[in-house]
Coordinates of C-alpha atoms in Angstrom, one line a residue:
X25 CA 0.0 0.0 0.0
X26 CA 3.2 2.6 1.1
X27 CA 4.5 1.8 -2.4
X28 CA 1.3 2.3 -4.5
X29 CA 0.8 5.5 -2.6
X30 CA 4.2 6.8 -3.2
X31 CA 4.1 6.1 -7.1
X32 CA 1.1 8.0 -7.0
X33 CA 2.2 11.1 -4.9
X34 CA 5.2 11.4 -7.1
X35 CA 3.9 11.4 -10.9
X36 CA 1.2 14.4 -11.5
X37 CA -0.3 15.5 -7.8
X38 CA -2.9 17.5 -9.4
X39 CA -4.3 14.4 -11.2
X40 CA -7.7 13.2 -10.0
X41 CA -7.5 10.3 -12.4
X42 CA -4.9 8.8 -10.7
X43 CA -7.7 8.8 -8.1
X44 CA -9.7 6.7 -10.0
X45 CA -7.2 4.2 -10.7
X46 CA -6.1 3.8 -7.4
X47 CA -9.1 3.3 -6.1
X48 CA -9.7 0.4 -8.4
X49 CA -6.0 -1.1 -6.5
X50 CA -6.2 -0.2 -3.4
X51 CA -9.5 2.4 -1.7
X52 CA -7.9 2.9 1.3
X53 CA -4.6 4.7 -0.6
X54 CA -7.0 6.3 -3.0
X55 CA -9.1 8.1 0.3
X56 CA -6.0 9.4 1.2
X57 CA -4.4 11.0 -1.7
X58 CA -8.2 12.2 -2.7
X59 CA -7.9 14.0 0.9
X60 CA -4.8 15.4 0.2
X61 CA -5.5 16.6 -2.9
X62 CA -9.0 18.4 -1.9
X63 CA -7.3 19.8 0.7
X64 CA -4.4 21.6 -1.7
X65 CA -7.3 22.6 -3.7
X66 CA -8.0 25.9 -3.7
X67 CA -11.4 25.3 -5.2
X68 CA -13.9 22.1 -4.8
X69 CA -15.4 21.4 -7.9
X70 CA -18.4 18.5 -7.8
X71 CA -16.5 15.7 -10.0
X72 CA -13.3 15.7 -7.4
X73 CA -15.9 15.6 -4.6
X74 CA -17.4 12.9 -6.3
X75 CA -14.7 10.8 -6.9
X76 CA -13.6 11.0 -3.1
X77 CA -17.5 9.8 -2.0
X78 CA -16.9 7.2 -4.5
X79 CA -13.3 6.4 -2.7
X80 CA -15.5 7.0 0.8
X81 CA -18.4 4.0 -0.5
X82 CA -15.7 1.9 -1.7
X83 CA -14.5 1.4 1.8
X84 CA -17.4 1.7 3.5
X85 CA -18.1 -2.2 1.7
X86 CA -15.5 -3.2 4.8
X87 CA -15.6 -0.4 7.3
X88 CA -19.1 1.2 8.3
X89 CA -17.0 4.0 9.6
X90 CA -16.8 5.9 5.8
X91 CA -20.5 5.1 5.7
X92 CA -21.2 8.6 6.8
X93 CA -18.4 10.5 5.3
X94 CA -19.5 8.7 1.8
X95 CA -23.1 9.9 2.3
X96 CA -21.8 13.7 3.2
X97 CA -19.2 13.7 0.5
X98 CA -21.9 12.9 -1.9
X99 CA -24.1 15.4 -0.5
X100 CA -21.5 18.2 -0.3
X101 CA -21.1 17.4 -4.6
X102 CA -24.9 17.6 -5.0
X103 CA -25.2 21.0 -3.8
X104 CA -21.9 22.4 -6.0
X105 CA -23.5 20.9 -9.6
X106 CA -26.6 22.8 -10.0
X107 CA -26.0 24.1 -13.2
X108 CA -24.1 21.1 -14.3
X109 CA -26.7 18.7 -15.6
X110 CA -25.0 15.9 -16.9
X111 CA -22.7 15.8 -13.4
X112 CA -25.5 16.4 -11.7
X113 CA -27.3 13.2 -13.3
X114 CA -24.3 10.7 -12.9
X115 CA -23.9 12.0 -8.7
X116 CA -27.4 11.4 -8.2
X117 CA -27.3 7.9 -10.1
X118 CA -24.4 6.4 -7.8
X119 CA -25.7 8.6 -4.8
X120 CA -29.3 6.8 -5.3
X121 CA -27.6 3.5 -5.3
X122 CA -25.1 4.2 -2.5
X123 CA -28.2 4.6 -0.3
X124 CA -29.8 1.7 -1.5
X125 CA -26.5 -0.4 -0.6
X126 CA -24.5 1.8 1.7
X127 CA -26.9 3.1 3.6
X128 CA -29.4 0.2 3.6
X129 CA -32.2 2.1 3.0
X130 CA -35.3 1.4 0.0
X131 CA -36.1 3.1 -2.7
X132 CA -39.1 4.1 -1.4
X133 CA -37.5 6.1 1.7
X134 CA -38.6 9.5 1.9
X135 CA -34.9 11.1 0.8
X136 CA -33.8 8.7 -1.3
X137 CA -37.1 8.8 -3.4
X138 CA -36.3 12.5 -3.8
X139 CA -33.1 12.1 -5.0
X140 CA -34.4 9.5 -6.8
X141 CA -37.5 11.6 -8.1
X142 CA -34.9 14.1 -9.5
X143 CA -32.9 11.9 -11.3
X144 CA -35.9 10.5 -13.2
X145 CA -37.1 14.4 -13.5
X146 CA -33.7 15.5 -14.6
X147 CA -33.0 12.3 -17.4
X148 CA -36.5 13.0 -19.0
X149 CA -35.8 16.9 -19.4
X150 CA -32.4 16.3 -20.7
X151 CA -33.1 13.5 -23.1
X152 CA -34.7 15.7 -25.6
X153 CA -31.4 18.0 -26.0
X154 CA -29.2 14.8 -25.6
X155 CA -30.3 11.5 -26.3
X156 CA -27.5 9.7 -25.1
X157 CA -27.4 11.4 -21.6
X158 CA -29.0 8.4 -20.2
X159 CA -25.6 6.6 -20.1
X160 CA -24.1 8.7 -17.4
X161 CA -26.5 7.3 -14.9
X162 CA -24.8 3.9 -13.2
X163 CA -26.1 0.9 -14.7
X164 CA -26.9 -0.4 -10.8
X165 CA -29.9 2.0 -11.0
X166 CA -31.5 0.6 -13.5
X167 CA -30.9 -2.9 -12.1
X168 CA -32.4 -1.4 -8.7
X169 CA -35.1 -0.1 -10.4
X170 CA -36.1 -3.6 -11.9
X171 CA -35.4 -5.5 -9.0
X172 CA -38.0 -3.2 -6.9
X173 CA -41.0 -4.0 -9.6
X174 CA -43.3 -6.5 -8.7
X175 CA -44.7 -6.3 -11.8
X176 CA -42.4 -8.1 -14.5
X177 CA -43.2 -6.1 -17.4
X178 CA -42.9 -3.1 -15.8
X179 CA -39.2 -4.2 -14.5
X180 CA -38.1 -5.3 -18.0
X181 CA -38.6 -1.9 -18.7
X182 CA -36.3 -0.6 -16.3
X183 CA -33.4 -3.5 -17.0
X184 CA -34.1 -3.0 -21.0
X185 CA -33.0 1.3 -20.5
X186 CA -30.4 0.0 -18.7
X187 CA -29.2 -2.2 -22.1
X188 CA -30.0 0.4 -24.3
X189 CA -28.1 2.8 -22.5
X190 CA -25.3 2.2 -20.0
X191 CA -22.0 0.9 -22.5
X192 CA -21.5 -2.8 -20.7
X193 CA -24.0 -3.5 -19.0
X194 CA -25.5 -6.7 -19.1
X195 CA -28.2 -8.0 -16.6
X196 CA -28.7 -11.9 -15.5
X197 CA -30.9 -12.8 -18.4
X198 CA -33.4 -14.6 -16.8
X199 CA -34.2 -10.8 -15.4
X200 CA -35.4 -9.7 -19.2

């Protein structure tokens, strides 16, 4: 871990991808050169917030102690993309599901089915400028979607958008 967070401290400190690929090695390293890279920011901009709750809900798989700072990392990029739409959209699809998972909550939860609510509200204005918006939206919010139907048709639906739209995705097929 020492050695994959020194090769990454070393080559480009202002690079948030190396974020991203870190976290896919090691979450724990990732967290903490995300930290130290928001903190030598002099400006937070939603997508770095958002990779760090993305850091924060990786852990929080192992260690319910970045549970909370995942849901207020999350939160804190929600209220700096406002005018960003498409950011806005792909935050609220992997903040939807982090509740879901992380937090343990339903879909039908009061909060979550806001944020949930303005995802939906936000893909169907957007579509109409930009077709292919929909595939910024994590394809586990489709699948959540589906697996919340009782109605089968109705959750074909839901896993079909996700085929059509999110590059990769591909549901158990017994599920459509």
């Amino acid at each position: 871990r020492e050695g994959l967070r020194h090769i990454s401290m070393d080559v480009d400190r202002d690079s948030w991808s190396k974020v991203d690929m870190l976290r896919r090695l090691d979450a724990r390293a990732a967290v903490d050169l995300a930290e130290e890279l928001r903190d030598i920011s002099r400006t937070q901009f939603p997508d770095l917030l958002f990779r760090l709750a993305q850091c924060y809900a990786e852990l929080a798989k192992t260690d319910s102690c970045y549970t909370s700072r995942a849901d207020d990392t999350f939160r804190e990029a929600l209220t700096l993309c406002h005018s960003d739409i498409p950011m806005r959209i792909l935050i609220l699809g992997y903040y939807v599901a982090f509740r879901v998972e992380g937090l343990g909550v339903t879909l039908d939860e009061t909060e979550t089915r806001q944020f949930d609510n303005e995802l939906v509200r936000l893909l169907s204005k957007e579509r109409i400028r930009n077709p292919r918006i929909a595939s910024v939206v994590r394809a586990r919010w489709y699948e959540l979607h589906g697996d919340a139907e009782t109605d089968p048709r109705e959750a074909m639906k839901w896993y079909l958008d996700g085929l059509l739209n999110v590059k990769n995705y591909f549901p158990l097929w017994i599920k459509y």
